[in-house]
PDB file of C-alpha atoms in Angstrom:
ATOM      1  CA  MET A  17     167.956-267.036 -78.863  1.00 65.00           C
ATOM      2  CA  LEU A  18     167.236-269.616 -76.175  1.00 68.00           C
ATOM      3  CA  LYS A  19     169.199-272.280 -78.077  1.00 70.00           C
ATOM      4  CA  ALA A  20     172.171-269.939 -78.376  1.00 67.00           C
ATOM      5  CA  LEU A  21     172.023-269.137 -74.664  1.00 67.00           C
ATOM      6  CA  LYS A  22     171.737-272.830 -73.797  1.00 66.00           C
ATOM      7  CA  ALA A  23     174.714-273.672 -76.008  1.00 65.00           C
ATOM      8  CA  LEU A  24     176.729-270.891 -74.375  1.00 63.00           C
ATOM      9  CA  LEU A  25     175.973-271.920 -70.797  1.00 66.00           C
ATOM     10  CA  ILE A  26     175.648-275.697 -71.045  1.00 68.00           C
ATOM     11  CA  GLY A  27     177.401-276.546 -74.311  1.00 66.00           C
ATOM     12  CA  LYS A  28     176.341-278.724 -77.200  1.00 69.00           C
ATOM     13  CA  ALA A  29     174.747-282.125 -76.744  1.00 67.00           C
ATOM     14  CA  LEU A  30     177.204-285.015 -76.919  1.00 63.00           C
ATOM     15  CA  LYS A  31     176.833-288.087 -79.081  1.00 65.00           C
ATOM     16  CA  THR A  32     176.955-291.505 -77.444  1.00 61.00           C
ATOM     17  CA  GLU A  33     180.422-292.261 -78.792  1.00 58.00           C
ATOM     18  CA  GLU A  34     181.695-288.990 -77.324  1.00 57.00           C
ATOM     19  CA  LEU A  35     180.663-289.871 -73.781  1.00 59.00           C
ATOM     20  CA  SER A  36     183.740-292.049 -73.270  1.00 60.00           C
ATOM     21  CA  HIS A  37     185.859-288.892 -73.344  1.00 62.00           C
ATOM     22  CA  GLU A  38     183.770-287.358 -70.536  1.00 65.00           C
ATOM     23  CA  LYS A  39     185.802-289.135 -67.866  1.00 69.00           C
ATOM     24  CA  PHE A  40     188.335-287.904 -65.377  1.00 69.00           C
ATOM     25  CA  ASN A  41     191.470-289.258 -63.733  1.00 71.00           C
ATOM     26  CA  VAL A  42     192.508-289.062 -60.092  1.00 72.00           C
ATOM     27  CA  LEU A  43     193.940-285.556 -60.515  1.00 74.00           C
ATOM     28  CA  TRP A  44     190.629-284.035 -61.606  1.00 75.00           C
ATOM     29  CA  GLY A  45     188.395-286.588 -59.891  1.00 74.00           C
ATOM     30  CA  LEU A  46     189.650-285.388 -56.507  1.00 73.00           C
ATOM     31  CA  PRO A  47     188.166-281.870 -56.663  1.00 74.00           C
ATOM     32  CA  VAL A  48     184.871-283.034 -58.202  1.00 74.00           C
ATOM     33  CA  LEU A  49     184.072-285.926 -55.868  1.00 74.00           C
ATOM     34  CA  SER A  50     185.727-284.507 -52.761  1.00 74.00           C
ATOM     35  CA  SER A  51     184.405-280.965 -53.004  1.00 74.00           C
ATOM     36  CA  ASP A  52     181.453-281.989 -50.830  1.00 71.00           C
ATOM     37  CA  ALA A  53     183.687-283.418 -48.119  1.00 72.00           C
ATOM     38  CA  ILE A  54     186.289-280.649 -48.373  1.00 76.00           C
ATOM     39  CA  SER A  55     183.710-277.864 -48.195  1.00 75.00           C
ATOM     40  CA  SER A  56     182.549-279.046 -44.785  1.00 76.00           C
ATOM     41  CA  VAL A  57     186.011-278.226 -43.399  1.00 75.00           C
ATOM     42  CA  ALA A  58     184.987-274.584 -43.636  1.00 74.00           C
ATOM     43  CA  TYR A  59     182.246-274.941 -41.039  1.00 80.00           C
ATOM     44  CA  ALA A  60     182.499-278.322 -39.245  1.00 83.00           C
ATOM     45  CA  GLY A  61     184.945-277.062 -36.604  1.00 84.00           C
ATOM     46  CA  GLU A  62     182.891-273.920 -36.125  1.00 84.00           C
ATOM     47  CA  GLU A  63     179.774-276.003 -35.480  1.00 85.00           C
ATOM     48  CA  ILE A  64     181.564-277.849 -32.676  1.00 89.00           C
ATOM     49  CA  LEU A  65     182.668-274.586 -31.070  1.00 87.00           C
ATOM     50  CA  TRP A  66     179.157-273.109 -31.290  1.00 86.00           C
ATOM     51  CA  VAL A  67     178.065-275.913 -28.975  1.00 89.00           C
ATOM     52  CA  LEU A  68     181.007-275.964 -26.582  1.00 88.00           C
ATOM     53  CA  VAL A  69     182.156-272.346 -26.175  1.00 85.00           C
ATOM     54  CA  PRO A  70     179.009-270.974 -24.440  1.00 83.00           C
ATOM     55  CA  ILE A  71     179.356-273.662 -21.755  1.00 85.00           C
ATOM     56  CA  LEU A  72     183.084-274.347 -21.496  1.00 84.00           C
ATOM     57  CA  GLY A  73     184.711-271.087 -22.588  1.00 80.00           C
ATOM     58  CA  LEU A  74     188.387-271.564 -23.518  1.00 77.00           C
ATOM     59  CA  ALA A  75     188.203-275.194 -22.406  1.00 80.00           C
ATOM     60  CA  ALA A  76     186.070-275.801 -25.505  1.00 83.00           C
ATOM     61  CA  TYR A  77     189.203-275.990 -27.637  1.00 82.00           C
ATOM     62  CA  LYS A  78     190.565-278.863 -25.566  1.00 83.00           C
ATOM     63  CA  ASN A  79     187.332-280.839 -25.824  1.00 87.00           C
ATOM     64  CA  MET A  80     187.021-279.935 -29.500  1.00 88.00           C
ATOM     65  CA  PHE A  81     190.146-282.034 -30.080  1.00 90.00           C
ATOM     66  CA  TYR A  82     188.487-285.109 -28.595  1.00 91.00           C
ATOM     67  CA  ALA A  83     185.321-284.556 -30.632  1.00 91.00           C
ATOM     68  CA  ALA A  84     187.408-284.166 -33.788  1.00 89.00           C
ATOM     69  CA  LEU A  85     189.360-287.323 -32.918  1.00 92.00           C
ATOM     70  CA  ALA A  86     186.117-289.296 -32.602  1.00 92.00           C
ATOM     71  CA  ILE A  87     184.981-287.934 -35.975  1.00 90.00           C
ATOM     72  CA  VAL A  88     188.273-288.965 -37.593  1.00 89.00           C
ATOM     73  CA  LEU A  89     187.902-292.494 -36.205  1.00 92.00           C
ATOM     74  CA  LEU A  90     184.375-292.655 -37.616  1.00 90.00           C
ATOM     75  CA  LEU A  91     185.734-291.414 -40.948  1.00 86.00           C
ATOM     76  CA  PHE A  92     188.234-294.288 -41.035  1.00 88.00           C
ATOM     77  CA  ILE A  93     185.355-296.731 -40.517  1.00 88.00           C
ATOM     78  CA  LEU A  94     183.410-295.130 -43.369  1.00 82.00           C
ATOM     79  CA  VAL A  95     186.427-295.212 -45.680  1.00 80.00           C
ATOM     80  CA  PHE A  96     187.035-298.886 -44.895  1.00 84.00           C
ATOM     81  CA  SER A  97     183.352-299.615 -45.540  1.00 82.00           C
ATOM     82  CA  TYR A  98     183.343-297.861 -48.907  1.00 78.00           C
ATOM     83  CA  MET A  99     186.562-299.625 -49.896  1.00 79.00           C
ATOM     84  CA  GLN A 100     184.644-302.886 -49.509  1.00 81.00           C
ATOM     85  CA  THR A 101     181.833-301.393 -51.591  1.00 79.00           C
ATOM     86  CA  ILE A 102     184.251-300.481 -54.384  1.00 75.00           C
ATOM     87  CA  ASN A 103     185.574-304.055 -54.416  1.00 77.00           C
ATOM     88  CA  SER A 104     182.073-305.538 -54.511  1.00 78.00           C
ATOM     89  CA  TYR A 105     180.547-303.023 -56.938  1.00 76.00           C
ATOM     90  CA  PRO A 106     183.229-302.154 -59.516  1.00 71.00           C
ATOM     91  CA  ASN A 107     180.651-300.392 -61.715  1.00 69.00           C
ATOM     92  CA  GLY A 108     179.580-298.041 -58.948  1.00 67.00           C
ATOM     93  CA  GLY A 109     177.612-298.587 -55.795  1.00 67.00           C
ATOM     94  CA  GLY A 110     176.272-296.137 -53.253  1.00 74.00           C
ATOM     95  CA  SER A 111     173.911-296.502 -50.331  1.00 78.00           C
ATOM     96  CA  TYR A 112     170.860-297.032 -52.546  1.00 81.00           C
ATOM     97  CA  ILE A 113     172.308-299.837 -54.661  1.00 83.00           C
ATOM     98  CA  VAL A 114     174.031-301.619 -51.791  1.00 84.00           C
ATOM     99  CA  SER A 115     171.025-301.441 -49.465  1.00 86.00           C
ATOM    100  CA  LYS A 116     168.641-302.575 -52.212  1.00 86.00           C
ATOM    101  CA  ASP A 117     170.764-305.617 -53.043  1.00 86.00           C
ATOM    102  CA  ASN A 118     171.308-306.613 -49.420  1.00 86.00           C
ATOM    103  CA  LEU A 119     168.339-305.276 -47.445  1.00 88.00           C
ATOM    104  CA  GLY A 120     165.486-304.777 -49.888  1.00 89.00           C
ATOM    105  CA  THR A 121     163.476-302.002 -51.503  1.00 89.00           C
ATOM    106  CA  VAL A 122     162.189-300.133 -48.443  1.00 91.00           C
ATOM    107  CA  PRO A 123     165.630-299.637 -46.785  1.00 89.00           C
ATOM    108  CA  SER A 124     167.050-298.556 -50.146  1.00 89.00           C
ATOM    109  CA  LEU A 125     164.311-295.931 -50.536  1.00 91.00           C
ATOM    110  CA  VAL A 126     165.048-294.645 -47.033  1.00 92.00           C
ATOM    111  CA  ALA A 127     168.738-294.351 -47.967  1.00 86.00           C
ATOM    112  CA  ALA A 128     167.882-292.609 -51.243  1.00 86.00           C
ATOM    113  CA  SER A 129     165.585-290.139 -49.462  1.00 90.00           C
ATOM    114  CA  ALA A 130     168.264-289.371 -46.882  1.00 86.00           C
ATOM    115  CA  LEU A 131     170.826-288.783 -49.638  1.00 83.00           C
ATOM    116  CA  THR A 132     168.474-286.450 -51.508  1.00 85.00           C
ATOM    117  CA  ILE A 133     167.930-284.347 -48.399  1.00 86.00           C
ATOM    118  CA  ASP A 134     171.658-284.476 -47.640  1.00 81.00           C
ATOM    119  CA  TYR A 135     172.619-283.166 -51.086  1.00 81.00           C
ATOM    120  CA  ILE A 136     170.119-280.303 -50.890  1.00 85.00           C
ATOM    121  CA  LEU A 137     171.251-279.295 -47.406  1.00 82.00           C
ATOM    122  CA  THR A 138     174.915-279.612 -48.351  1.00 81.00           C
ATOM    123  CA  VAL A 139     174.499-277.121 -51.199  1.00 84.00           C
ATOM    124  CA  ALA A 140     172.489-274.769 -49.003  1.00 86.00           C
ATOM    125  CA  VAL A 141     174.868-274.895 -46.034  1.00 83.00           C
ATOM    126  CA  SER A 142     178.078-274.814 -48.082  1.00 83.00           C
ATOM    127  CA  THR A 143     177.060-271.829 -50.193  1.00 87.00           C
ATOM    128  CA  SER A 144     175.741-270.015 -47.121  1.00 88.00           C
ATOM    129  CA  ALA A 145     179.020-270.660 -45.276  1.00 84.00           C
ATOM    130  CA  GLY A 146     180.955-269.419 -48.301  1.00 85.00           C
ATOM    131  CA  SER A 147     178.953-266.212 -48.544  1.00 90.00           C
ATOM    132  CA  SER A 148     179.334-265.690 -44.782  1.00 88.00           C
ATOM    133  CA  ALA A 149     183.112-265.994 -45.125  1.00 85.00           C
ATOM    134  CA  ILE A 150     183.131-263.445 -47.955  1.00 90.00           C
ATOM    135  CA  THR A 151     180.886-260.941 -46.173  1.00 92.00           C
ATOM    136  CA  SER A 152     182.923-261.252 -42.960  1.00 88.00           C
ATOM    137  CA  ALA A 153     186.049-260.327 -44.938  1.00 87.00           C
ATOM    138  CA  PHE A 154     184.251-257.591 -46.885  1.00 91.00           C
ATOM    139  CA  PRO A 155     181.480-256.221 -44.629  1.00 90.00           C
ATOM    140  CA  VAL A 156     180.313-253.870 -47.380  1.00 92.00           C
ATOM    141  CA  LEU A 157     178.833-256.928 -49.112  1.00 92.00           C
ATOM    142  CA  LEU A 158     176.783-257.969 -46.085  1.00 91.00           C
ATOM    143  CA  PRO A 159     173.457-256.609 -47.469  1.00 92.00           C
ATOM    144  CA  HIS A 160     173.986-258.789 -50.551  1.00 93.00           C
ATOM    145  CA  LYS A 161     174.631-262.025 -48.657  1.00 92.00           C
ATOM    146  CA  VAL A 162     171.567-263.829 -50.048  1.00 93.00           C
ATOM    147  CA  LEU A 163     172.331-262.761 -53.617  1.00 95.00           C
ATOM    148  CA  ILE A 164     175.918-264.024 -53.270  1.00 94.00           C
ATOM    149  CA  THR A 165     174.620-267.379 -52.038  1.00 94.00           C
ATOM    150  CA  LEU A 166     172.189-267.642 -54.971  1.00 94.00           C
ATOM    151  CA  PHE A 167     174.972-266.693 -57.372  1.00 93.00           C
ATOM    152  CA  PHE A 168     177.109-269.583 -56.113  1.00 90.00           C
ATOM    153  CA  ILE A 169     174.189-271.993 -56.525  1.00 91.00           C
ATOM    154  CA  VAL A 170     173.698-270.844 -60.138  1.00 90.00           C
ATOM    155  CA  ILE A 171     177.416-271.352 -60.854  1.00 87.00           C
ATOM    156  CA  LEU A 172     177.292-274.852 -59.344  1.00 84.00           C
ATOM    157  CA  THR A 173     174.207-275.708 -61.401  1.00 85.00           C
ATOM    158  CA  ILE A 174     175.658-274.498 -64.701  1.00 83.00           C
ATOM    159  CA  GLY A 175     178.999-276.155 -64.000  1.00 79.00           C
ATOM    160  CA  ASN A 176     177.379-279.535 -63.375  1.00 78.00           C
ATOM    161  CA  LEU A 177     175.114-279.236 -66.418  1.00 79.00           C
ATOM    162  CA  ARG A 178     178.135-278.724 -68.650  1.00 73.00           C
ATOM    163  CA  GLY A 179     179.262-282.279 -67.944  1.00 70.00           C
ATOM    164  CA  ILE A 180     181.946-284.082 -65.987  1.00 70.00           C
ATOM    165  CA  LYS A 181     184.928-283.010 -68.063  1.00 68.00           C
ATOM    166  CA  ASP A 182     184.175-279.288 -67.966  1.00 69.00           C
ATOM    167  CA  SER A 183     183.003-279.262 -64.369  1.00 73.00           C
ATOM    168  CA  SER A 184     186.160-281.024 -63.188  1.00 74.00           C
ATOM    169  CA  LYS A 185     188.239-278.104 -64.492  1.00 75.00           C
ATOM    170  CA  LEU A 186     185.775-275.477 -63.268  1.00 77.00           C
ATOM    171  CA  PHE A 187     185.611-276.852 -59.714  1.00 79.00           C
ATOM    172  CA  GLY A 188     189.129-278.269 -59.636  1.00 81.00           C
ATOM    173  CA  VAL A 189     191.052-275.007 -59.520  1.00 83.00           C
ATOM    174  CA  PRO A 190     189.116-273.480 -56.556  1.00 83.00           C
ATOM    175  CA  THR A 191     189.286-276.775 -54.653  1.00 83.00           C
ATOM    176  CA  TYR A 192     193.045-277.116 -55.045  1.00 86.00           C
ATOM    177  CA  LEU A 193     193.415-273.423 -54.206  1.00 86.00           C
ATOM    178  CA  PHE A 194     191.452-274.009 -51.004  1.00 84.00           C
ATOM    179  CA  ILE A 195     193.582-277.043 -50.068  1.00 85.00           C
ATOM    180  CA  PHE A 196     196.870-275.203 -50.630  1.00 89.00           C
ATOM    181  CA  SER A 197     195.550-272.145 -48.779  1.00 88.00           C
ATOM    182  CA  ILE A 198     194.730-274.280 -45.732  1.00 86.00           C
ATOM    183  CA  LEU A 199     198.188-275.884 -45.831  1.00 91.00           C
ATOM    184  CA  ILE A 200     199.895-272.504 -46.157  1.00 94.00           C
ATOM    185  CA  MET A 201     197.836-271.136 -43.249  1.00 90.00           C
ATOM    186  CA  ILE A 202     198.775-274.084 -41.010  1.00 91.00           C
ATOM    187  CA  VAL A 203     202.483-273.925 -41.886  1.00 94.00           C
ATOM    188  CA  THR A 204     202.535-270.139 -41.410  1.00 93.00           C
ATOM    189  CA  GLY A 205     200.863-270.422 -38.011  1.00 90.00           C
ATOM    190  CA  VAL A 206     203.251-273.145 -36.815  1.00 91.00           C
ATOM    191  CA  VAL A 207     206.338-271.243 -37.994  1.00 92.00           C
ATOM    192  CA  LYS A 208     205.212-267.957 -36.431  1.00 89.00           C
ATOM    193  CA  THR A 209     204.423-269.627 -33.105  1.00 87.00           C
ATOM    194  CA  LEU A 210     207.312-272.096 -32.744  1.00 88.00           C
ATOM    195  CA  VAL A 211     210.111-270.303 -34.622  1.00 87.00           C
ATOM    196  CA  PHE A 212     209.416-266.597 -34.152  1.00 85.00           C
ATOM    197  CA  GLY A 213     207.558-266.907 -30.852  1.00 82.00           C
ATOM    198  CA  VAL A 214     204.615-264.806 -31.984  1.00 82.00           C
ATOM    199  CA  THR A 215     201.752-264.831 -29.475  1.00 79.00           C
ATOM    200  CA  PRO A 216     198.279-264.775 -31.060  1.00 73.00           C
ATOM    201  CA  SER A 217     196.371-261.639 -30.119  1.00 72.00           C
ATOM    202  CA  SER A 218     192.878-261.861 -28.706  1.00 66.00           C
ATOM    203  CA  ILE A 219     190.370-260.282 -31.078  1.00 66.00           C
ATOM    204  CA  ILE A 220     187.284-260.962 -28.989  1.00 67.00           C
ATOM    205  CA  ASP A 221     186.752-261.925 -25.365  1.00 70.00           C
ATOM    206  CA  ILE A 222     185.785-265.561 -24.992  1.00 67.00           C
ATOM    207  CA  PRO A 223     183.243-266.000 -22.164  1.00 68.00           C
ATOM    208  CA  GLN A 224     184.238-267.816 -19.012  1.00 72.00           C
ATOM    209  CA  ALA A 225     183.075-271.362 -18.439  1.00 69.00           C
ATOM    210  CA  THR A 226     179.588-271.630 -17.032  1.00 73.00           C
ATOM    211  CA  GLY A 227     179.499-275.400 -16.681  1.00 75.00           C
ATOM    212  CA  ASN A 228     181.376-278.654 -17.143  1.00 83.00           C
ATOM    213  CA  ILE A 229     181.542-281.063 -20.046  1.00 82.00           C
ATOM    214  CA  THR A 230     178.825-283.696 -19.937  1.00 87.00           C
ATOM    215  CA  LEU A 231     178.184-286.729 -22.078  1.00 88.00           C
ATOM    216  CA  LEU A 232     175.156-285.136 -23.749  1.00 90.00           C
ATOM    217  CA  LEU A 233     177.071-281.919 -24.464  1.00 90.00           C
ATOM    218  CA  PHE A 234     179.960-283.865 -25.962  1.00 91.00           C
ATOM    219  CA  LEU A 235     177.604-285.970 -28.080  1.00 92.00           C
ATOM    220  CA  ARG A 236     175.861-282.833 -29.355  1.00 91.00           C
ATOM    221  CA  ALA A 237     179.221-281.333 -30.322  1.00 91.00           C
ATOM    222  CA  PHE A 238     180.200-284.612 -31.970  1.00 91.00           C
ATOM    223  CA  ALA A 239     176.935-284.689 -33.939  1.00 90.00           C
ATOM    224  CA  SER A 240     177.417-281.098 -35.096  1.00 87.00           C
ATOM    225  CA  GLY A 241     180.980-281.827 -36.158  1.00 87.00           C
ATOM    226  CA  CYS A 242     179.884-284.864 -38.152  1.00 86.00           C
ATOM    227  CA  THR A 243     179.005-282.448 -40.945  1.00 80.00           C
ATOM    228  CA  ALA A 244     182.663-283.005 -41.867  1.00 78.00           C
ATOM    229  CA  LEU A 245     181.740-286.525 -42.986  1.00 79.00           C
ATOM    230  CA  THR A 246     179.487-285.406 -45.823  1.00 74.00           C
ATOM    231  CA  GLY A 247     180.550-286.406 -49.311  1.00 69.00           C
ATOM    232  CA  VAL A 248     182.227-289.753 -48.599  1.00 71.00           C
ATOM    233  CA  GLU A 249     179.396-291.445 -50.505  1.00 70.00           C
ATOM    234  CA  ALA A 250     180.255-289.554 -53.712  1.00 69.00           C
ATOM    235  CA  VAL A 251     183.531-291.431 -54.154  1.00 67.00           C
ATOM    236  CA  SER A 252     181.808-294.811 -54.228  1.00 65.00           C
ATOM    237  CA  ASP A 253     179.059-293.535 -56.533  1.00 67.00           C
ATOM    238  CA  GLY A 254     181.507-292.013 -59.000  1.00 65.00           C
ATOM    239  CA  ILE A 255     183.314-295.150 -60.235  1.00 64.00           C
ATOM    240  CA  PRO A 256     181.721-295.039 -63.734  1.00 65.00           C
ATOM    241  CA  ASN A 257     182.992-291.483 -64.188  1.00 68.00           C
ATOM    242  CA  PHE A 258     186.660-292.492 -63.999  1.00 66.00           C
ATOM    243  CA  LYS A 259     188.795-293.388 -66.972  1.00 65.00           C
ATOM    244  CA  ALA A 260     189.548-297.099 -67.366  1.00 62.00           C
ATOM    245  CA  PRO A 261     190.485-298.934 -65.267  1.00 57.00           C
ATOM    246  CA  ALA A 262     187.889-297.155 -63.145  1.00 51.00           C
ATOM    247  CA  GLN A 263     188.136-299.391 -60.075  1.00 50.00           C
ATOM    248  CA  LYS A 264     191.909-298.938 -59.863  1.00 53.00           C
ATOM    249  CA  GLU A 265     191.554-295.166 -60.166  1.00 51.00           C
ATOM    250  CA  GLN A 266     188.894-295.178 -57.470  1.00 52.00           C
ATOM    251  CA  LYS A 267     191.087-297.101 -55.031  1.00 54.00           C
ATOM    252  CA  GLN A 268     193.935-294.629 -55.603  1.00 53.00           C
ATOM    253  CA  PHE A 269     191.487-291.799 -55.024  1.00 51.00           C
TER     254      PHE A 269
END
């Protein structure tokens, strides 16, 4: 019974010679390795506003742009850094491997510990944000918010246990759906505003400003928004999971 259930959920064990087929290309590598980074889009901007709106009111949206710009600049630095890592470690190299080779054991263990905590928190925050989005759209599900979050975690666990090839299809479709939904939302908003002259209606009253922007306030908003940077590490770590030539695929990615 247990073996049948395991085979149904996880699939059969693969032989060594079959592992070479458990690789993905850029098309399906994007949703698997970028799902961490893409998921943070759902709540990174909100985290910035949670810091700024109570103090700045409507002016928070203006300062949010500058915080987001600083985060994008930091992202470019991270991308450039990991491009160098891909060139130097064609077989895969994340923070642990790179720091161990260049700085020693203790710094590498610190990096590994930070990554472990980061992965746990990313799953917790992402699934919680997802369940919050669902319950806000369907308030009748609000009492079941925790169960919905746990359900998502179970799906993520089973999907990853089934292997790279299966998980890339399982997570690929929702990720691409999310990307296209965001693009459609942006295009629709721009067309309605600039072409049809639609004025957005105010759903809630935003409080008036109670103070001015300060360096510490801006830095706190910047730090909260840096949740958008999660997941960049996964691209560098995932080189061995790409079809040959893996390094070329990773650079395209």
